[in-house]
Coordinates of C-alpha atoms in Angstrom, one line a residue:
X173 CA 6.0 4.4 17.5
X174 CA 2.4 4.6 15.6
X175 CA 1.0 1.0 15.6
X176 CA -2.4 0.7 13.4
X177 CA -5.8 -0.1 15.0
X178 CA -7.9 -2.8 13.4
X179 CA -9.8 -0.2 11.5
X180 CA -6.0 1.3 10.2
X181 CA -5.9 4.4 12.3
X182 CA -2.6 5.2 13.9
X183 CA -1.6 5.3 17.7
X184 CA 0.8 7.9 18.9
X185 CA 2.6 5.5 21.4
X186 CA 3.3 1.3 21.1
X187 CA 5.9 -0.7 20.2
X188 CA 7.4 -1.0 17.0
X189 CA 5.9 -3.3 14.5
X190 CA 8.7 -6.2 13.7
X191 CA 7.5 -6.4 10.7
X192 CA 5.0 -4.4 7.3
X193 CA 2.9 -6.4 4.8
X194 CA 3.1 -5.5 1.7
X195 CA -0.1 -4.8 -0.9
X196 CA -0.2 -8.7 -1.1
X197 CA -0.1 -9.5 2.4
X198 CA 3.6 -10.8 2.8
X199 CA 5.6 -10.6 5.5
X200 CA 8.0 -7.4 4.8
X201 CA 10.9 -7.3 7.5
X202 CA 11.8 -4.0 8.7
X203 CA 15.1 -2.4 10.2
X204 CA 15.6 -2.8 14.0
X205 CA 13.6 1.0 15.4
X206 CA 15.9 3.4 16.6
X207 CA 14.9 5.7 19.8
X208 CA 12.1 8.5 18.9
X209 CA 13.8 11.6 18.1
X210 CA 13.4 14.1 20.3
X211 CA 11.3 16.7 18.3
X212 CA 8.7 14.3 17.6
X213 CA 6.6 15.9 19.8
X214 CA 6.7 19.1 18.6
X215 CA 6.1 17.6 15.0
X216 CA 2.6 16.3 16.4
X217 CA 1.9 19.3 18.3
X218 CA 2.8 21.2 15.6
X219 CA 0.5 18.8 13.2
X220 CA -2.4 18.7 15.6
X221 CA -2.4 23.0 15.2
X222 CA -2.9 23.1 11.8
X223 CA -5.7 20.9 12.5
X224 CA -4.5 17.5 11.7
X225 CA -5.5 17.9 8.1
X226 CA -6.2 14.9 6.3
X227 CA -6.9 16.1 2.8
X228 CA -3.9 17.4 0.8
X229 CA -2.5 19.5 -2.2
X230 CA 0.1 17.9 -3.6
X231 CA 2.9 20.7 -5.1
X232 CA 2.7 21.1 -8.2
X233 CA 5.0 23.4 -10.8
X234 CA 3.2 26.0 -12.1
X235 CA -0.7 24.0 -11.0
X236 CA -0.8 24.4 -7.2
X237 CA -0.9 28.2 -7.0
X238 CA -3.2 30.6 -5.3
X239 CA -6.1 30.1 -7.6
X240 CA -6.2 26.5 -7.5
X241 CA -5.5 26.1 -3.7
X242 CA -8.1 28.2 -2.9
X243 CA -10.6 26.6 -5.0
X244 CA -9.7 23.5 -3.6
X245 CA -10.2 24.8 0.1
X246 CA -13.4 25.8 -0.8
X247 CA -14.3 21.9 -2.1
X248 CA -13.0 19.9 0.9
X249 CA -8.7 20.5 0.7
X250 CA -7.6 20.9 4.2
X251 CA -3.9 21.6 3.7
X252 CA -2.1 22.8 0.7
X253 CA 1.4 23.2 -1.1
X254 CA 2.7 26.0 -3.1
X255 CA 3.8 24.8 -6.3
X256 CA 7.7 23.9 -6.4
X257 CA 9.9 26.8 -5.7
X258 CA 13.7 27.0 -7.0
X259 CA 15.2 28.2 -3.6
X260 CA 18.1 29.1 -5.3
X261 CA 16.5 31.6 -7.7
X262 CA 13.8 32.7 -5.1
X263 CA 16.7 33.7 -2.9
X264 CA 17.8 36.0 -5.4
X265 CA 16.0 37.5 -7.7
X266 CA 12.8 39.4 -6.7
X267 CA 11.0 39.0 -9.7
X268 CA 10.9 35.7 -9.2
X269 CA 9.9 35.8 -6.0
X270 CA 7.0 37.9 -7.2
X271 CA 5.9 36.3 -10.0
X272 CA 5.9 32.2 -8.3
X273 CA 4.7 33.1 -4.6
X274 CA 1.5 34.9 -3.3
X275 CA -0.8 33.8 -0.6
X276 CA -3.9 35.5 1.3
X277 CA -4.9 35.0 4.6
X278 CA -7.6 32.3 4.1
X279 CA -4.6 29.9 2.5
X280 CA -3.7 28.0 5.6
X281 CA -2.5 25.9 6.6
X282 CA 0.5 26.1 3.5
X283 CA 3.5 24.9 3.0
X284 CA 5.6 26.9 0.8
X285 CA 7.6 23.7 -1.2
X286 CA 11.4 24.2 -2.7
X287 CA 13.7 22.0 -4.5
X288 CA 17.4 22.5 -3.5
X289 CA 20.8 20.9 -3.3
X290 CA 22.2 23.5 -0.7
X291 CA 21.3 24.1 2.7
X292 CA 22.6 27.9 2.6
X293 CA 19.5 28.0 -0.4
X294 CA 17.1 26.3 1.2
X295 CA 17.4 28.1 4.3
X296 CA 18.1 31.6 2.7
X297 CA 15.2 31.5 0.1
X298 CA 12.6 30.0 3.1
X299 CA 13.7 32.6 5.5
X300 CA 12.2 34.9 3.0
X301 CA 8.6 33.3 3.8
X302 CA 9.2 32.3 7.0
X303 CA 6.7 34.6 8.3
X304 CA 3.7 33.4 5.5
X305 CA 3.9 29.9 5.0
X306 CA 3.0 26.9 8.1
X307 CA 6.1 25.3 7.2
X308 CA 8.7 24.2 4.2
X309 CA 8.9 21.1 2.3
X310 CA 11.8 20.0 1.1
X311 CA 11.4 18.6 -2.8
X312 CA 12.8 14.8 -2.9
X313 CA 10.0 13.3 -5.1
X314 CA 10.4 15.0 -8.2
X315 CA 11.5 12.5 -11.3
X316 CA 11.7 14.7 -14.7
X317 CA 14.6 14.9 -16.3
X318 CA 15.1 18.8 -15.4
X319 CA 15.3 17.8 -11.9
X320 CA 18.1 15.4 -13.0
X321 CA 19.8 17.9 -14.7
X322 CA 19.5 20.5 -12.2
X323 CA 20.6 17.7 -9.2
X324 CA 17.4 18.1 -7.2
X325 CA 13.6 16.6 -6.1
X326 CA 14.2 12.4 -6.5
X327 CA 17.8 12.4 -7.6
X328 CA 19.2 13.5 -4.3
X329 CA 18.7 10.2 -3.3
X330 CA 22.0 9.5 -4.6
X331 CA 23.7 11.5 -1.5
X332 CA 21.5 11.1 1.6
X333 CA 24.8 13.0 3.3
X334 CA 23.8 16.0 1.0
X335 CA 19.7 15.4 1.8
X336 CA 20.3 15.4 5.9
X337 CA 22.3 18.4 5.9
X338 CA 20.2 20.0 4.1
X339 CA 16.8 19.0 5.9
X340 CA 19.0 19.3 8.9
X341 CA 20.3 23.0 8.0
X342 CA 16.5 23.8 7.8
X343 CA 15.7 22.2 10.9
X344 CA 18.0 24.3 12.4
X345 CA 17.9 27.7 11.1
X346 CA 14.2 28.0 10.2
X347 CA 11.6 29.7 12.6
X348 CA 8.9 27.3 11.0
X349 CA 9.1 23.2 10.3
X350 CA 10.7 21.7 7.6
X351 CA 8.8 18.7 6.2
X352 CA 9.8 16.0 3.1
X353 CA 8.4 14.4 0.3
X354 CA 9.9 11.7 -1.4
X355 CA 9.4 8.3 -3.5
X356 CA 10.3 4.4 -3.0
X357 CA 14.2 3.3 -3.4
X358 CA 13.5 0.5 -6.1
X359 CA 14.8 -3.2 -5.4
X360 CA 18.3 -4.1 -6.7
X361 CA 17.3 -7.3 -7.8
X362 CA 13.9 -6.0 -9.8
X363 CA 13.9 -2.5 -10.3
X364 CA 9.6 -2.8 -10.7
X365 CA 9.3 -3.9 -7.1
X366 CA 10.4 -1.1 -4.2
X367 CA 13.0 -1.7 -1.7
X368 CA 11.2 -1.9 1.6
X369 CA 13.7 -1.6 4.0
X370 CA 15.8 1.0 1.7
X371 CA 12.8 3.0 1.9
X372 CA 12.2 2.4 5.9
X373 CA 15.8 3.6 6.6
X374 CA 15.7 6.4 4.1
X375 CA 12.4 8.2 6.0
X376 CA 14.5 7.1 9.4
X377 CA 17.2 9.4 7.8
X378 CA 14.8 12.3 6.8
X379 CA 13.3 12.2 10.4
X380 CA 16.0 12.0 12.3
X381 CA 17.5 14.7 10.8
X382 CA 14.7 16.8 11.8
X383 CA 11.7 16.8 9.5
X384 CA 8.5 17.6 11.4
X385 CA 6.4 15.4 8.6
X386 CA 6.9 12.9 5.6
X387 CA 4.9 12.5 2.5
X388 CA 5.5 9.5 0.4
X389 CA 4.9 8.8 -3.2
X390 CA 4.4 4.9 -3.3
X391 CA 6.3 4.7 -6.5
X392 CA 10.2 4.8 -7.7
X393 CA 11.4 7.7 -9.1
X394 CA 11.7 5.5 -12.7
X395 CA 7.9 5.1 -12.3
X396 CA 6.7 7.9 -14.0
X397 CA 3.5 6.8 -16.0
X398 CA 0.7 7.3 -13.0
X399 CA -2.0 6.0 -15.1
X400 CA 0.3 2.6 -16.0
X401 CA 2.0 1.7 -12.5
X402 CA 0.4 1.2 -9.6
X403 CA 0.9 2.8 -6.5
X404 CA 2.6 0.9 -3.8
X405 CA 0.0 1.4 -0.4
X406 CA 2.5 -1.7 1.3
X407 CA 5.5 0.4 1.3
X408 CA 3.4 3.7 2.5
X409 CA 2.3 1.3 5.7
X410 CA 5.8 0.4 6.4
X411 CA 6.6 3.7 6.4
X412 CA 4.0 5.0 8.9
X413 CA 4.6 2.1 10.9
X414 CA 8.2 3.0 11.6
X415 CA 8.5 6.7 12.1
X416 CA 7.3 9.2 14.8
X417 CA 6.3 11.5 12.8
X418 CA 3.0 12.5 10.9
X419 CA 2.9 10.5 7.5
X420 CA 0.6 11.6 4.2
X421 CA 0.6 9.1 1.3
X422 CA 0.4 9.9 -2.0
X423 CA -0.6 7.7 -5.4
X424 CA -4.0 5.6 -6.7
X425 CA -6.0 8.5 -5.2
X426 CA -8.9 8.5 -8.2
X427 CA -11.5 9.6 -5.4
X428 CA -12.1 10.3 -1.9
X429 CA -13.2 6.8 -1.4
X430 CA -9.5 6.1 -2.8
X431 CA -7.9 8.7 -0.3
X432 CA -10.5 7.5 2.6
X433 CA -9.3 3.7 2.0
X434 CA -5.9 4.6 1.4
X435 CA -5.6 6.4 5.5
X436 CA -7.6 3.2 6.4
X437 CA -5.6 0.5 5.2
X438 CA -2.0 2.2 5.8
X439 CA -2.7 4.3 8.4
X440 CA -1.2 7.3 7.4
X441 CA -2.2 10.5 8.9
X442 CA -3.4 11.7 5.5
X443 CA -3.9 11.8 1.6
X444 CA -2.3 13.9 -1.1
X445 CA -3.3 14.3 -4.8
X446 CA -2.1 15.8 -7.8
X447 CA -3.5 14.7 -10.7
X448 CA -6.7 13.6 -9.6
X449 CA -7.3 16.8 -8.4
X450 CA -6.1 18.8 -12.0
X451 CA -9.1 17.0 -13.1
X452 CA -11.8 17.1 -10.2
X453 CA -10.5 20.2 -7.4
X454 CA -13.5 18.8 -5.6
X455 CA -12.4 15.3 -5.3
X456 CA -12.2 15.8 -1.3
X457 CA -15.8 17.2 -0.9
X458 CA -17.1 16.1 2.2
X459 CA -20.3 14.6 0.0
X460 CA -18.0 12.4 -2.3
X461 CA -18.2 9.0 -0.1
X462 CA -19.1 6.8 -3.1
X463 CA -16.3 6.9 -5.9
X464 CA -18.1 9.2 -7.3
X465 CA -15.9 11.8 -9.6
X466 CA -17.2 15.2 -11.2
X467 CA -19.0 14.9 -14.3
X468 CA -18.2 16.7 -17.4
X469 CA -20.8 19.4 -16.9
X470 CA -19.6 19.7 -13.3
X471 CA -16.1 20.6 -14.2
X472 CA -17.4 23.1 -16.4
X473 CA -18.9 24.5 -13.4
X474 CA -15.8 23.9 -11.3
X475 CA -13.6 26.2 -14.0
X476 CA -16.3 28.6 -13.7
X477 CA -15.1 29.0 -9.9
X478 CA -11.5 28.8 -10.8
X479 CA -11.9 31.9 -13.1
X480 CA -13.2 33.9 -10.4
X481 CA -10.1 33.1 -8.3
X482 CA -8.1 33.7 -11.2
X483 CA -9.6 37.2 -11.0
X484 CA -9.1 37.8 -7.3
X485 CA -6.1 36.3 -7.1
X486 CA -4.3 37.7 -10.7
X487 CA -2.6 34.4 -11.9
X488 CA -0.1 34.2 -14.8
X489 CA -2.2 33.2 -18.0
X490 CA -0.3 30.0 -18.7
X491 CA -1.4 28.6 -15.3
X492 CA -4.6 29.4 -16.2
X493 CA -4.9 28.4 -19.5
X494 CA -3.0 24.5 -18.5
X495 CA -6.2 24.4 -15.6
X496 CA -8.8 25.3 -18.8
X497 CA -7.2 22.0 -20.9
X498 CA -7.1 19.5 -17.4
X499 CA -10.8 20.7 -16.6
X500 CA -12.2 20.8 -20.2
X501 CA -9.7 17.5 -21.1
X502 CA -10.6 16.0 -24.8
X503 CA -14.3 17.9 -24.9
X504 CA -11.4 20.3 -26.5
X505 CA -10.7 18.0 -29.1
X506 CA -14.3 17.4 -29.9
X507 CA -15.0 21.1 -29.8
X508 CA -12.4 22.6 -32.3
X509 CA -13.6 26.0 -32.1
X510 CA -13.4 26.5 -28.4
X511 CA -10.0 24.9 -28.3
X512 CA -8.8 27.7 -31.2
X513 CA -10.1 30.2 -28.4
X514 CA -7.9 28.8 -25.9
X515 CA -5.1 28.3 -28.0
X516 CA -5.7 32.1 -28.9
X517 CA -3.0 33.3 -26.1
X518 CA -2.7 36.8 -27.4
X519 CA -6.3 37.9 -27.5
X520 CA -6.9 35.5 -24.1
X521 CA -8.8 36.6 -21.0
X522 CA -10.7 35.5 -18.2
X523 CA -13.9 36.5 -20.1
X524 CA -13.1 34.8 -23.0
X525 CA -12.4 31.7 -21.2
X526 CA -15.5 32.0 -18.8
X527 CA -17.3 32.1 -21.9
X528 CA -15.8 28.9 -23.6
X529 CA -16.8 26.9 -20.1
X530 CA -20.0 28.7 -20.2
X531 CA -20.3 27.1 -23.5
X532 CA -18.5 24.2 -23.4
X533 CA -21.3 22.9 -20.2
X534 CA -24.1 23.9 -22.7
X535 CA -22.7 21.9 -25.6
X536 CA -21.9 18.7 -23.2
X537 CA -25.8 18.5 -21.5
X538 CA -27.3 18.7 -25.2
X539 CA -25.3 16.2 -26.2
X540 CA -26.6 13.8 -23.4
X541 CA -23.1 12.2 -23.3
X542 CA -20.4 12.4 -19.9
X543 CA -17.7 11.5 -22.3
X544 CA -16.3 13.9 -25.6
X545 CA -15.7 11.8 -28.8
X546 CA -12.7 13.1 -29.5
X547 CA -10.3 13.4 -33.2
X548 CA -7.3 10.7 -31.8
X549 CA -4.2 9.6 -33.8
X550 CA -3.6 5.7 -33.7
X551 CA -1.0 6.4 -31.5
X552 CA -3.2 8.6 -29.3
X553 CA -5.5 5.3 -29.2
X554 CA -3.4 3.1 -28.4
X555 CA -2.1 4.3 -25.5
X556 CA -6.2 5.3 -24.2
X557 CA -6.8 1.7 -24.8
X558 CA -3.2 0.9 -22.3
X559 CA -4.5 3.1 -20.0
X560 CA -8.2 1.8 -20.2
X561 CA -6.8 -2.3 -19.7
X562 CA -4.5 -0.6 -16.8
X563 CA -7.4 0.8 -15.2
X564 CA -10.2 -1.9 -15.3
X565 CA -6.8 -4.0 -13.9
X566 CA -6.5 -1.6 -10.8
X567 CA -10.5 -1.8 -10.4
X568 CA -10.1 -5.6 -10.3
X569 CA -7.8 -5.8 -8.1
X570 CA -8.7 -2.9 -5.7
X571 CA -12.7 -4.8 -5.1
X572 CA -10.2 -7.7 -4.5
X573 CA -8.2 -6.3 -1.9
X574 CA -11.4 -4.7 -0.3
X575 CA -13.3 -8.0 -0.5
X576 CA -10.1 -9.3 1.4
X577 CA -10.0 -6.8 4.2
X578 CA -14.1 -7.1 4.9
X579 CA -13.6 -10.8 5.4
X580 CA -10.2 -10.3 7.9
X581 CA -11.9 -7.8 9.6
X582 CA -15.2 -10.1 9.9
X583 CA -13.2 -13.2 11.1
X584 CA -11.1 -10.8 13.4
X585 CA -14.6 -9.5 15.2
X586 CA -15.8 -13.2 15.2
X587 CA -12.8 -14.3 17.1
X588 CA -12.9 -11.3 19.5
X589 CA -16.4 -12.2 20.0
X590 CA -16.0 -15.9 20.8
X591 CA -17.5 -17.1 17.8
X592 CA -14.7 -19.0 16.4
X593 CA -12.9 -21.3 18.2

């Protein structure tokens, strides 16, 4: 098992916790630990070669590709996804195959992520890549209403039979690891709090079926709204406490202070972001130890970059043009004229767009301000303002938590020191 040190980082051998806390401290009860499974150490072998990356990627659809990733290498990213594949599709038809996947050789370590609800797919379409990739997640995370629709990502957990033959299938057949990522089972009685022991046995499943790694979202698959619902950490440690496996989290990652307190505190083995990093792709730079996020101007810079890649690595206009509205965000709004040049999509280039960053960081330092001033609808307002109270309610209770920890930690050292009787 991984038990946690005081400072939260993880130990490959111990016994089994007999029980989690969750974010509040309480006493969660976990399922009696079965014996390790015999590949786990090949999953940490395996882990350890890629460098035991810490900072992570998260898949994204049509966000995560070879531009992006390699912009976020470049600021601190030590692993990354591909974004979501269909395995089904990828399998065959080579114009998709062509038109979703490309790599280079300085995009490693990668893991080349596909949603499926057939092992024959999964294994088939990953066979294809076997050869390019460090290994293949599985998609169990994703909640839209296309994945509902399509019976794949987070609504496979309503046939864990289906999910371990497939991540079994993979295990299996595939040259290369297959990893998972998935989200929280919600509790039966209050569908707003997460089913602890539901959860436990579910990533119990997933690794003994033969996953080499498990990344967990720490919210339900209902919980949607990222910048409403906070992020369950509590579940994440219960997790990591009770697999043999490498564990990344994933959720409340607003900085690399976030992702450096989240490995702390839950001892997983390392931090993935997605939106965070949509609206900083240097959030994991090795200088950001304070909270501190890009400013305005900065991002300007940062698209800059990304247009370059674009260039090297030719990337399908509307990814590029979705990474020009996360990095220019409501300075659009303010800006009317630039945003008609992005909205132009039939006269739009690299050029063009270089120029409306170019611009844009000119137009944000004269006006002295970090933040636009944007047009809004009431409605648009409204839910800044929801967002805003949700926010300043996460600060609060985050410098609580951390307030908490410094004075355990400081009683803990007292008492090991004799201090205290």
């Amino acid at each position: 098992m991984h038990e946690l040190t005081e400072d939260g980082a993880s130990l490959s051998e111990g016994k089994s916790p007999e029980a989690a806390q969750d974010e509040g401290g309480a006493a969660v009860p976990l399922p009696v630990s079965p014996s390790m499974p015999p590949h786990a150490a090949a999953a940490w072998d395996w882990f350890r070669s890629l460098g035991s990356p810490r900072y992570h990627v998260a898949p994204m659809v049509d966000q995560s590709e070879l531009a992006f990733r390699m912009l976020c290498r470049r600021h601190g990213a030590q692993l990354a996804y591909t974004p979501m594949l269909h395995s089904r599709l990828f399998s065959e038809e080579p114009k998709y195959r062509k038109e979703n996947f490309t790599t280079c050789g300085g995009d490693r370590p990668v893991l080349a992520q596909f949603c499926s609800n057939d092992p024959a797919h999964l294994v088939a379409a990953a066979g294809l890549l076997a050869g390019s990739v460090d290994g293949v997640d599985l998609n169990l995370g994703c909640p839209q209403r296309i994945a509902k629709r399509g019976r794949y990502g987070a609504f496979l957990m309503d046939d864990l039979p289906l999910i371990e033959r497939i991540v079994a299938a993979a295990a299996r057949e595939l040259p290369v690891p297959v990893t998972v990522k998935i989200r929280m089972f919600p509790s039966s009685e209050d569908a707003s709090l997460p089913d602890v022991e539901r959860t436990v046995a579910y990533a119990r499943r997933l690794q003994d079926a033969g996953a080499h790694l498990l990344a967990i979202h720490g919210r339900t698959r209902d919980q949607k709204n990222a910048k409403e619902i906070r992020a369950d950490w509590g579940v994440i440690r219960a997790v990591k406490q009770a697999l043999h496996i490498p564990v990344i989290g994933n959720g409340n990652v607003r900085h690399k202070q976030d992702a450096d307190r989240m490995m702390r505190e839950t001892g997983a083995d390392g931090v993935m972001s997605a939106e965070a990093l949509l609206e900083d792709p240097a959030l994991f730079a090795p200088d950001r130890t304070d909270g501190r996020v890009a400013s305005s101007a900065e991002r300007c810079d940062l698209l800059v970059e990304y247009l370059e890649l674009a260039g090297e690595y030719p990337t399908p206009m509307r990814m590029v043009k979705a990474h020009v509205h996360r990095l220019l965000g409501n300075w659009l709004q303010e800006h009317t004229d630039l945003r008609d040049v992005v909205n132009n999509f039939r006269e739009l280039t690299l050029e063009r767009l270089r120029d409306v960053a170019e611009e844009m960081k000119s137009r944000i330092l004269a006006s002295g301000r970090d933040h636009p001033i944007p047009k809004l609808s009431e409605r648009q307002i409204a839910r800044m303002q929801r967002e805003a109270a949700m926010a300043a309610a996460i600060e609060e209770q985050t410098r609580e938590e951390e307030a908490v920890s410094a004075l355990e930690c400081g009683t803990k050292r007292k008492l090991q020191e004799g201090n205290i009787a």
